[in-house]
């Protein structure tokens, strides 16, 4: 299902400064997200992709290479690409939909420092239902109340600039875009905050589906309370997300994972 991307072979921008400590840390953090996503069953074959704008170089982004599953990603295997389709640093090339979606997301949504797209089963299942994905009946789901947009206009695979641009515009100011008939997309101001939202989005979807499977009506939270609860959850969210990602890295290292290599 993955598709190879025909890279732009024109000369690349200077690679000077692309081994800075900040970029090295971004590589490690992003690789940790891939590995934990794999352990939690959130990946799908060699499809799906996470990206982040390169620290200090807003015209470049880090993304996983075509052909590697989430469980295989290491910090050094991540590619640095530009928005014109050139691989500036790294071995290999991005998957085609990874480039067309993520290049446009970062180009058109400067606030989207990190962009995570994966067909994780529970959130993707909600993208297959008619109507709004969430009933807003569970506390975890309320983290996304008024932060979520829905794209109803599925157009097939994102194999050109136009579809990537359409998806980027559909996201608008939302932090989560539920692509109907496709899957979720999470945008964040940092790797840690994108990871945190991705993790809790899947958990929220999982418990809603379990509740729906009971056949009993779901008890939705009234809008005023849902909105207030969302604001409560966002207080200190950056710090909480940072600590969450640090916990992920400790767990991976304790189990001998080589993600930081």
PDB file of C-alpha atoms in Angstrom:
ATOM      1  CA  UNK A   1       0.000   0.000   0.000  1.00  0.00           C
ATOM      2  CA  UNK A   2       2.982   2.328   0.459  1.00  0.00           C
ATOM      3  CA  UNK A   3       4.248   4.209  -2.591  1.00  0.00           C
ATOM      4  CA  UNK A   4       7.766   5.255  -3.524  1.00  0.00           C
ATOM      5  CA  UNK A   5       8.368   8.968  -3.996  1.00  0.00           C
ATOM      6  CA  UNK A   6      10.301  10.271  -6.982  1.00  0.00           C
ATOM      7  CA  UNK A   7      12.730  12.632  -5.309  1.00  0.00           C
ATOM      8  CA  UNK A   8      13.815  15.952  -6.757  1.00  0.00           C
ATOM      9  CA  UNK A   9      17.432  15.491  -7.867  1.00  0.00           C
ATOM     10  CA  UNK A  10      18.251  19.190  -8.104  1.00  0.00           C
ATOM     11  CA  UNK A  11      21.114  20.369  -5.872  1.00  0.00           C
ATOM     12  CA  UNK A  12      20.134  20.596  -2.219  1.00  0.00           C
ATOM     13  CA  UNK A  13      20.461  23.470   0.185  1.00  0.00           C
ATOM     14  CA  UNK A  14      23.487  23.605   2.431  1.00  0.00           C
ATOM     15  CA  UNK A  15      23.685  20.826   5.022  1.00  0.00           C
ATOM     16  CA  UNK A  16      25.782  22.998   7.304  1.00  0.00           C
ATOM     17  CA  UNK A  17      24.518  22.961  10.873  1.00  0.00           C
ATOM     18  CA  UNK A  18      22.228  19.949  10.392  1.00  0.00           C
ATOM     19  CA  UNK A  19      24.067  17.984  13.072  1.00  0.00           C
ATOM     20  CA  UNK A  20      23.383  20.460  15.882  1.00  0.00           C
ATOM     21  CA  UNK A  21      22.494  19.207  19.385  1.00  0.00           C
ATOM     22  CA  UNK A  22      18.895  20.435  18.951  1.00  0.00           C
ATOM     23  CA  UNK A  23      18.464  18.472  15.734  1.00  0.00           C
ATOM     24  CA  UNK A  24      20.092  15.397  17.253  1.00  0.00           C
ATOM     25  CA  UNK A  25      17.615  15.581  20.142  1.00  0.00           C
ATOM     26  CA  UNK A  26      14.683  15.981  17.751  1.00  0.00           C
ATOM     27  CA  UNK A  27      15.828  12.845  15.932  1.00  0.00           C
ATOM     28  CA  UNK A  28      15.940  10.881  19.193  1.00  0.00           C
ATOM     29  CA  UNK A  29      12.565  12.135  20.381  1.00  0.00           C
ATOM     30  CA  UNK A  30      10.856  11.426  17.070  1.00  0.00           C
ATOM     31  CA  UNK A  31      12.405   7.957  16.841  1.00  0.00           C
ATOM     32  CA  UNK A  32      11.129   7.194  20.351  1.00  0.00           C
ATOM     33  CA  UNK A  33       7.594   8.092  19.240  1.00  0.00           C
ATOM     34  CA  UNK A  34       7.835   5.675  16.324  1.00  0.00           C
ATOM     35  CA  UNK A  35       9.046   2.856  18.560  1.00  0.00           C
ATOM     36  CA  UNK A  36       6.392   3.308  21.222  1.00  0.00           C
ATOM     37  CA  UNK A  37       3.703   3.653  18.567  1.00  0.00           C
ATOM     38  CA  UNK A  38       4.851   0.303  17.185  1.00  0.00           C
ATOM     39  CA  UNK A  39       4.702  -1.328  20.618  1.00  0.00           C
ATOM     40  CA  UNK A  40       1.173  -0.049  21.111  1.00  0.00           C
ATOM     41  CA  UNK A  41      -0.028  -1.400  17.764  1.00  0.00           C
ATOM     42  CA  UNK A  42      -0.465   2.046  16.249  1.00  0.00           C
ATOM     43  CA  UNK A  43       1.504   1.437  13.036  1.00  0.00           C
ATOM     44  CA  UNK A  44       0.444  -0.211   9.783  1.00  0.00           C
ATOM     45  CA  UNK A  45       3.055  -2.089   7.777  1.00  0.00           C
ATOM     46  CA  UNK A  46       5.542   0.323   6.191  1.00  0.00           C
ATOM     47  CA  UNK A  47       2.813   2.945   5.775  1.00  0.00           C
ATOM     48  CA  UNK A  48       2.071   5.959   7.990  1.00  0.00           C
ATOM     49  CA  UNK A  49       4.393   8.774   8.936  1.00  0.00           C
ATOM     50  CA  UNK A  50       5.507  11.221  11.615  1.00  0.00           C
ATOM     51  CA  UNK A  51       7.366  14.424  10.834  1.00  0.00           C
ATOM     52  CA  UNK A  52       8.756  17.488  12.567  1.00  0.00           C
ATOM     53  CA  UNK A  53      10.163  20.779  11.343  1.00  0.00           C
ATOM     54  CA  UNK A  54      13.946  20.809  11.726  1.00  0.00           C
ATOM     55  CA  UNK A  55      14.933  23.013  14.696  1.00  0.00           C
ATOM     56  CA  UNK A  56      16.345  26.271  13.386  1.00  0.00           C
ATOM     57  CA  UNK A  57      15.537  25.392   9.760  1.00  0.00           C
ATOM     58  CA  UNK A  58      11.818  26.010   9.145  1.00  0.00           C
ATOM     59  CA  UNK A  59      12.161  25.174   5.454  1.00  0.00           C
ATOM     60  CA  UNK A  60      13.145  21.577   6.253  1.00  0.00           C
ATOM     61  CA  UNK A  61      11.477  18.656   8.006  1.00  0.00           C
ATOM     62  CA  UNK A  62      12.435  15.284   9.472  1.00  0.00           C
ATOM     63  CA  UNK A  63      10.388  12.283   8.303  1.00  0.00           C
ATOM     64  CA  UNK A  64      10.661   8.494   8.266  1.00  0.00           C
ATOM     65  CA  UNK A  65      12.106   6.833   5.150  1.00  0.00           C
ATOM     66  CA  UNK A  66      10.158   4.635   2.749  1.00  0.00           C
ATOM     67  CA  UNK A  67      10.418   0.914   3.500  1.00  0.00           C
ATOM     68  CA  UNK A  68      10.923   0.926   7.276  1.00  0.00           C
ATOM     69  CA  UNK A  69       8.241  -0.091   9.756  1.00  0.00           C
ATOM     70  CA  UNK A  70       7.801   2.021  12.883  1.00  0.00           C
ATOM     71  CA  UNK A  71       9.583  -0.684  14.913  1.00  0.00           C
ATOM     72  CA  UNK A  72      12.729  -0.275  12.783  1.00  0.00           C
ATOM     73  CA  UNK A  73      13.115   3.496  12.967  1.00  0.00           C
ATOM     74  CA  UNK A  74      16.251   4.909  14.580  1.00  0.00           C
ATOM     75  CA  UNK A  75      17.309   8.508  15.077  1.00  0.00           C
ATOM     76  CA  UNK A  76      19.934   8.234  12.345  1.00  0.00           C
ATOM     77  CA  UNK A  77      17.548   6.653   9.802  1.00  0.00           C
ATOM     78  CA  UNK A  78      15.272   9.699   9.696  1.00  0.00           C
ATOM     79  CA  UNK A  79      15.488  11.848   6.571  1.00  0.00           C
ATOM     80  CA  UNK A  80      15.735  15.604   6.331  1.00  0.00           C
ATOM     81  CA  UNK A  81      13.706  16.842   3.345  1.00  0.00           C
ATOM     82  CA  UNK A  82      12.770  20.212   1.920  1.00  0.00           C
ATOM     83  CA  UNK A  83       9.349  21.249   0.641  1.00  0.00           C
ATOM     84  CA  UNK A  84      10.420  20.859  -3.000  1.00  0.00           C
ATOM     85  CA  UNK A  85      10.963  17.100  -2.767  1.00  0.00           C
ATOM     86  CA  UNK A  86      14.706  16.962  -2.179  1.00  0.00           C
ATOM     87  CA  UNK A  87      16.328  14.719   0.417  1.00  0.00           C
ATOM     88  CA  UNK A  88      18.770  17.115   2.033  1.00  0.00           C
ATOM     89  CA  UNK A  89      20.296  14.611   4.450  1.00  0.00           C
ATOM     90  CA  UNK A  90      19.920  10.866   4.913  1.00  0.00           C
ATOM     91  CA  UNK A  91      19.810   7.585   3.028  1.00  0.00           C
ATOM     92  CA  UNK A  92      16.709   6.733   1.020  1.00  0.00           C
ATOM     93  CA  UNK A  93      13.576   8.682   0.224  1.00  0.00           C
ATOM     94  CA  UNK A  94      10.254   9.394   1.904  1.00  0.00           C
ATOM     95  CA  UNK A  95       7.100   7.451   1.139  1.00  0.00           C
ATOM     96  CA  UNK A  96       5.056   9.371  -1.446  1.00  0.00           C
ATOM     97  CA  UNK A  97       2.014  10.168   0.693  1.00  0.00           C
ATOM     98  CA  UNK A  98       4.346  11.092   3.547  1.00  0.00           C
ATOM     99  CA  UNK A  99       5.938  13.771   1.421  1.00  0.00           C
ATOM    100  CA  UNK A 100       2.795  15.126  -0.208  1.00  0.00           C
ATOM    101  CA  UNK A 101       0.885  15.368   3.089  1.00  0.00           C
ATOM    102  CA  UNK A 102       3.629  16.499   5.452  1.00  0.00           C
ATOM    103  CA  UNK A 103       5.438  18.963   3.207  1.00  0.00           C
ATOM    104  CA  UNK A 104       2.185  20.837   2.671  1.00  0.00           C
ATOM    105  CA  UNK A 105       1.186  20.645   6.339  1.00  0.00           C
ATOM    106  CA  UNK A 106       4.430  22.239   7.466  1.00  0.00           C
ATOM    107  CA  UNK A 107       4.503  24.746   4.604  1.00  0.00           C
ATOM    108  CA  UNK A 108       0.927  25.982   5.048  1.00  0.00           C
ATOM    109  CA  UNK A 109       0.486  25.527   8.823  1.00  0.00           C
ATOM    110  CA  UNK A 110       3.566  27.086  10.454  1.00  0.00           C
ATOM    111  CA  UNK A 111       2.126  26.328  13.911  1.00  0.00           C
ATOM    112  CA  UNK A 112       2.307  22.604  13.059  1.00  0.00           C
ATOM    113  CA  UNK A 113       5.853  21.938  14.190  1.00  0.00           C
ATOM    114  CA  UNK A 114       5.063  18.224  14.424  1.00  0.00           C
ATOM    115  CA  UNK A 115       2.610  16.224  12.308  1.00  0.00           C
ATOM    116  CA  UNK A 116       1.729  12.612  13.138  1.00  0.00           C
ATOM    117  CA  UNK A 117      -0.428  10.499  10.819  1.00  0.00           C
ATOM    118  CA  UNK A 118      -1.099   6.851  11.482  1.00  0.00           C
ATOM    119  CA  UNK A 119      -3.939   4.413  10.874  1.00  0.00           C
ATOM    120  CA  UNK A 120      -4.137   3.397  14.530  1.00  0.00           C
ATOM    121  CA  UNK A 121      -7.133   1.067  14.750  1.00  0.00           C
ATOM    122  CA  UNK A 122      -9.528   2.722  17.159  1.00  0.00           C
ATOM    123  CA  UNK A 123      -9.267   6.341  16.011  1.00  0.00           C
ATOM    124  CA  UNK A 124      -9.344   5.118  12.399  1.00  0.00           C
ATOM    125  CA  UNK A 125     -12.510   3.143  13.151  1.00  0.00           C
ATOM    126  CA  UNK A 126     -14.178   6.371  14.306  1.00  0.00           C
ATOM    127  CA  UNK A 127     -13.166   7.937  10.983  1.00  0.00           C
ATOM    128  CA  UNK A 128     -15.264   5.277   9.244  1.00  0.00           C
ATOM    129  CA  UNK A 129     -18.536   6.209  10.990  1.00  0.00           C
ATOM    130  CA  UNK A 130     -21.195   8.580   9.704  1.00  0.00           C
ATOM    131  CA  UNK A 131     -21.470  11.802  11.669  1.00  0.00           C
ATOM    132  CA  UNK A 132     -19.172  13.231  14.303  1.00  0.00           C
ATOM    133  CA  UNK A 133     -16.432  10.820  15.402  1.00  0.00           C
ATOM    134  CA  UNK A 134     -16.768  11.484  19.141  1.00  0.00           C
ATOM    135  CA  UNK A 135     -19.889  11.479  21.300  1.00  0.00           C
ATOM    136  CA  UNK A 136     -17.979  13.410  24.014  1.00  0.00           C
ATOM    137  CA  UNK A 137     -19.028  10.910  26.657  1.00  0.00           C
ATOM    138  CA  UNK A 138     -15.606  10.031  28.066  1.00  0.00           C
ATOM    139  CA  UNK A 139     -13.276  12.275  30.042  1.00  0.00           C
ATOM    140  CA  UNK A 140     -10.217  11.430  27.953  1.00  0.00           C
ATOM    141  CA  UNK A 141     -12.046  12.437  24.781  1.00  0.00           C
ATOM    142  CA  UNK A 142     -12.740  15.866  26.262  1.00  0.00           C
ATOM    143  CA  UNK A 143      -9.038  16.685  25.810  1.00  0.00           C
ATOM    144  CA  UNK A 144      -9.970  17.193  22.158  1.00  0.00           C
ATOM    145  CA  UNK A 145     -13.242  19.073  22.571  1.00  0.00           C
ATOM    146  CA  UNK A 146     -13.175  22.175  20.327  1.00  0.00           C
ATOM    147  CA  UNK A 147      -9.693  21.134  19.117  1.00  0.00           C
ATOM    148  CA  UNK A 148     -10.830  18.677  16.445  1.00  0.00           C
ATOM    149  CA  UNK A 149     -11.848  19.084  12.796  1.00  0.00           C
ATOM    150  CA  UNK A 150     -13.394  16.536  10.455  1.00  0.00           C
ATOM    151  CA  UNK A 151     -12.549  16.193   6.755  1.00  0.00           C
ATOM    152  CA  UNK A 152     -15.565  14.615   5.040  1.00  0.00           C
ATOM    153  CA  UNK A 153     -14.104  14.866   1.525  1.00  0.00           C
ATOM    154  CA  UNK A 154     -12.049  11.695   1.008  1.00  0.00           C
ATOM    155  CA  UNK A 155     -10.239  11.884  -2.344  1.00  0.00           C
ATOM    156  CA  UNK A 156      -8.185   8.690  -2.382  1.00  0.00           C
ATOM    157  CA  UNK A 157      -4.451   8.483  -1.763  1.00  0.00           C
ATOM    158  CA  UNK A 158      -2.495  11.703  -1.317  1.00  0.00           C
ATOM    159  CA  UNK A 159      -0.205  11.267  -4.305  1.00  0.00           C
ATOM    160  CA  UNK A 160       0.123  14.863  -5.454  1.00  0.00           C
ATOM    161  CA  UNK A 161       0.681  18.355  -4.104  1.00  0.00           C
ATOM    162  CA  UNK A 162      -2.985  19.302  -4.548  1.00  0.00           C
ATOM    163  CA  UNK A 163      -4.295  16.623  -2.194  1.00  0.00           C
ATOM    164  CA  UNK A 164      -1.620  17.397   0.391  1.00  0.00           C
ATOM    165  CA  UNK A 165      -2.583  21.060   0.199  1.00  0.00           C
ATOM    166  CA  UNK A 166      -6.302  20.219   0.510  1.00  0.00           C
ATOM    167  CA  UNK A 167      -5.637  18.198   3.681  1.00  0.00           C
ATOM    168  CA  UNK A 168      -3.459  20.959   5.126  1.00  0.00           C
ATOM    169  CA  UNK A 169      -6.216  23.520   4.560  1.00  0.00           C
ATOM    170  CA  UNK A 170      -8.870  21.178   5.983  1.00  0.00           C
ATOM    171  CA  UNK A 171      -6.920  21.080   9.250  1.00  0.00           C
ATOM    172  CA  UNK A 172      -7.391  24.818   9.683  1.00  0.00           C
ATOM    173  CA  UNK A 173      -6.684  25.785  13.286  1.00  0.00           C
ATOM    174  CA  UNK A 174      -7.472  22.321  14.673  1.00  0.00           C
ATOM    175  CA  UNK A 175      -4.921  20.188  16.498  1.00  0.00           C
ATOM    176  CA  UNK A 176      -6.557  16.953  15.336  1.00  0.00           C
ATOM    177  CA  UNK A 177      -7.990  16.274  11.884  1.00  0.00           C
ATOM    178  CA  UNK A 178     -10.146  13.189  11.476  1.00  0.00           C
ATOM    179  CA  UNK A 179      -9.911  12.226   7.813  1.00  0.00           C
ATOM    180  CA  UNK A 180     -13.131  10.357   7.006  1.00  0.00           C
ATOM    181  CA  UNK A 181     -12.596   6.959   5.338  1.00  0.00           C
ATOM    182  CA  UNK A 182      -8.881   7.345   6.086  1.00  0.00           C
ATOM    183  CA  UNK A 183      -7.555   8.022   9.589  1.00  0.00           C
ATOM    184  CA  UNK A 184      -6.427  10.636  12.129  1.00  0.00           C
ATOM    185  CA  UNK A 185      -3.846  13.373  11.777  1.00  0.00           C
ATOM    186  CA  UNK A 186      -2.386  15.112  14.839  1.00  0.00           C
ATOM    187  CA  UNK A 187      -0.609  18.470  14.685  1.00  0.00           C
ATOM    188  CA  UNK A 188       1.406  19.880  17.557  1.00  0.00           C
ATOM    189  CA  UNK A 189       3.783  22.674  18.551  1.00  0.00           C
ATOM    190  CA  UNK A 190       6.330  20.064  19.662  1.00  0.00           C
ATOM    191  CA  UNK A 191       7.097  16.376  19.229  1.00  0.00           C
ATOM    192  CA  UNK A 192       6.063  15.713  22.817  1.00  0.00           C
ATOM    193  CA  UNK A 193       2.692  17.449  22.477  1.00  0.00           C
ATOM    194  CA  UNK A 194       1.918  15.676  19.198  1.00  0.00           C
ATOM    195  CA  UNK A 195       2.802  12.332  20.792  1.00  0.00           C
ATOM    196  CA  UNK A 196       0.687  13.052  23.853  1.00  0.00           C
ATOM    197  CA  UNK A 197      -2.345  13.908  21.740  1.00  0.00           C
ATOM    198  CA  UNK A 198      -1.835  10.884  19.485  1.00  0.00           C
ATOM    199  CA  UNK A 199      -1.684   8.550  22.479  1.00  0.00           C
ATOM    200  CA  UNK A 200      -4.760   9.949  24.228  1.00  0.00           C
ATOM    201  CA  UNK A 201      -6.724  10.187  20.977  1.00  0.00           C
ATOM    202  CA  UNK A 202      -6.348   6.446  20.479  1.00  0.00           C
ATOM    203  CA  UNK A 203      -7.272   5.726  24.103  1.00  0.00           C
ATOM    204  CA  UNK A 204     -10.346   7.945  23.852  1.00  0.00           C
ATOM    205  CA  UNK A 205     -11.438   6.202  20.665  1.00  0.00           C
ATOM    206  CA  UNK A 206     -10.863   2.775  22.208  1.00  0.00           C
ATOM    207  CA  UNK A 207     -13.089   3.342  25.239  1.00  0.00           C
ATOM    208  CA  UNK A 208     -15.829   4.959  23.147  1.00  0.00           C
ATOM    209  CA  UNK A 209     -15.921   1.943  20.844  1.00  0.00           C
ATOM    210  CA  UNK A 210     -16.101  -0.383  23.865  1.00  0.00           C
ATOM    211  CA  UNK A 211     -19.007   1.623  25.255  1.00  0.00           C
ATOM    212  CA  UNK A 212     -20.767   1.614  21.882  1.00  0.00           C
ATOM    213  CA  UNK A 213     -20.356  -2.158  21.686  1.00  0.00           C
ATOM    214  CA  UNK A 214     -22.482  -2.545  24.827  1.00  0.00           C
ATOM    215  CA  UNK A 215     -25.516  -1.487  22.842  1.00  0.00           C
ATOM    216  CA  UNK A 216     -26.556   0.931  25.571  1.00  0.00           C
ATOM    217  CA  UNK A 217     -26.961   4.693  24.945  1.00  0.00           C
ATOM    218  CA  UNK A 218     -23.887   6.809  25.658  1.00  0.00           C
ATOM    219  CA  UNK A 219     -24.245   9.649  28.157  1.00  0.00           C
ATOM    220  CA  UNK A 220     -22.716  12.745  26.568  1.00  0.00           C
ATOM    221  CA  UNK A 221     -21.223  15.527  28.683  1.00  0.00           C
ATOM    222  CA  UNK A 222     -23.077  18.819  28.249  1.00  0.00           C
ATOM    223  CA  UNK A 223     -21.191  21.296  26.005  1.00  0.00           C
ATOM    224  CA  UNK A 224     -20.398  23.867  28.706  1.00  0.00           C
ATOM    225  CA  UNK A 225     -18.823  21.247  30.956  1.00  0.00           C
ATOM    226  CA  UNK A 226     -17.027  19.594  28.038  1.00  0.00           C
ATOM    227  CA  UNK A 227     -15.497  22.924  27.041  1.00  0.00           C
ATOM    228  CA  UNK A 228     -14.428  23.705  30.604  1.00  0.00           C
ATOM    229  CA  UNK A 229     -12.916  20.245  31.044  1.00  0.00           C
ATOM    230  CA  UNK A 230     -10.904  20.678  27.825  1.00  0.00           C
ATOM    231  CA  UNK A 231      -9.496  23.972  29.102  1.00  0.00           C
ATOM    232  CA  UNK A 232      -8.576  22.298  32.394  1.00  0.00           C
ATOM    233  CA  UNK A 233      -6.709  19.545  30.572  1.00  0.00           C
ATOM    234  CA  UNK A 234      -4.754  22.039  28.504  1.00  0.00           C
ATOM    235  CA  UNK A 235      -3.408  23.815  31.585  1.00  0.00           C
ATOM    236  CA  UNK A 236       0.191  22.641  31.919  1.00  0.00           C
ATOM    237  CA  UNK A 237      -0.236  20.428  28.846  1.00  0.00           C
ATOM    238  CA  UNK A 238       3.221  21.181  27.435  1.00  0.00           C
ATOM    239  CA  UNK A 239       4.933  20.104  30.657  1.00  0.00           C
ATOM    240  CA  UNK A 240       2.766  17.007  31.007  1.00  0.00           C
ATOM    241  CA  UNK A 241       3.473  16.027  27.389  1.00  0.00           C
ATOM    242  CA  UNK A 242       7.206  16.527  27.902  1.00  0.00           C
ATOM    243  CA  UNK A 243       7.157  14.265  30.955  1.00  0.00           C
ATOM    244  CA  UNK A 244       5.099  11.701  29.030  1.00  0.00           C
ATOM    245  CA  UNK A 245       7.704  11.532  26.263  1.00  0.00           C
ATOM    246  CA  UNK A 246      10.542  11.323  28.783  1.00  0.00           C
ATOM    247  CA  UNK A 247       8.721   8.352  30.324  1.00  0.00           C
ATOM    248  CA  UNK A 248       8.436   6.731  26.893  1.00  0.00           C
ATOM    249  CA  UNK A 249      12.183   7.078  26.327  1.00  0.00           C
ATOM    250  CA  UNK A 250      13.001   5.612  29.752  1.00  0.00           C
ATOM    251  CA  UNK A 251      10.764   2.626  29.098  1.00  0.00           C
ATOM    252  CA  UNK A 252      12.316   1.995  25.693  1.00  0.00           C
ATOM    253  CA  UNK A 253      15.877   2.287  27.019  1.00  0.00           C
ATOM    254  CA  UNK A 254      15.127  -0.010  29.942  1.00  0.00           C
ATOM    255  CA  UNK A 255      13.984  -2.647  27.437  1.00  0.00           C
ATOM    256  CA  UNK A 256      17.136  -2.235  25.355  1.00  0.00           C
ATOM    257  CA  UNK A 257      15.634  -0.454  22.361  1.00  0.00           C
ATOM    258  CA  UNK A 258      18.155   1.057  19.921  1.00  0.00           C
ATOM    259  CA  UNK A 259      15.975   3.975  18.811  1.00  0.00           C
ATOM    260  CA  UNK A 260      18.571   6.594  19.783  1.00  0.00           C
ATOM    261  CA  UNK A 261      21.251   5.205  17.465  1.00  0.00           C
TER     262      UNK A 261
END
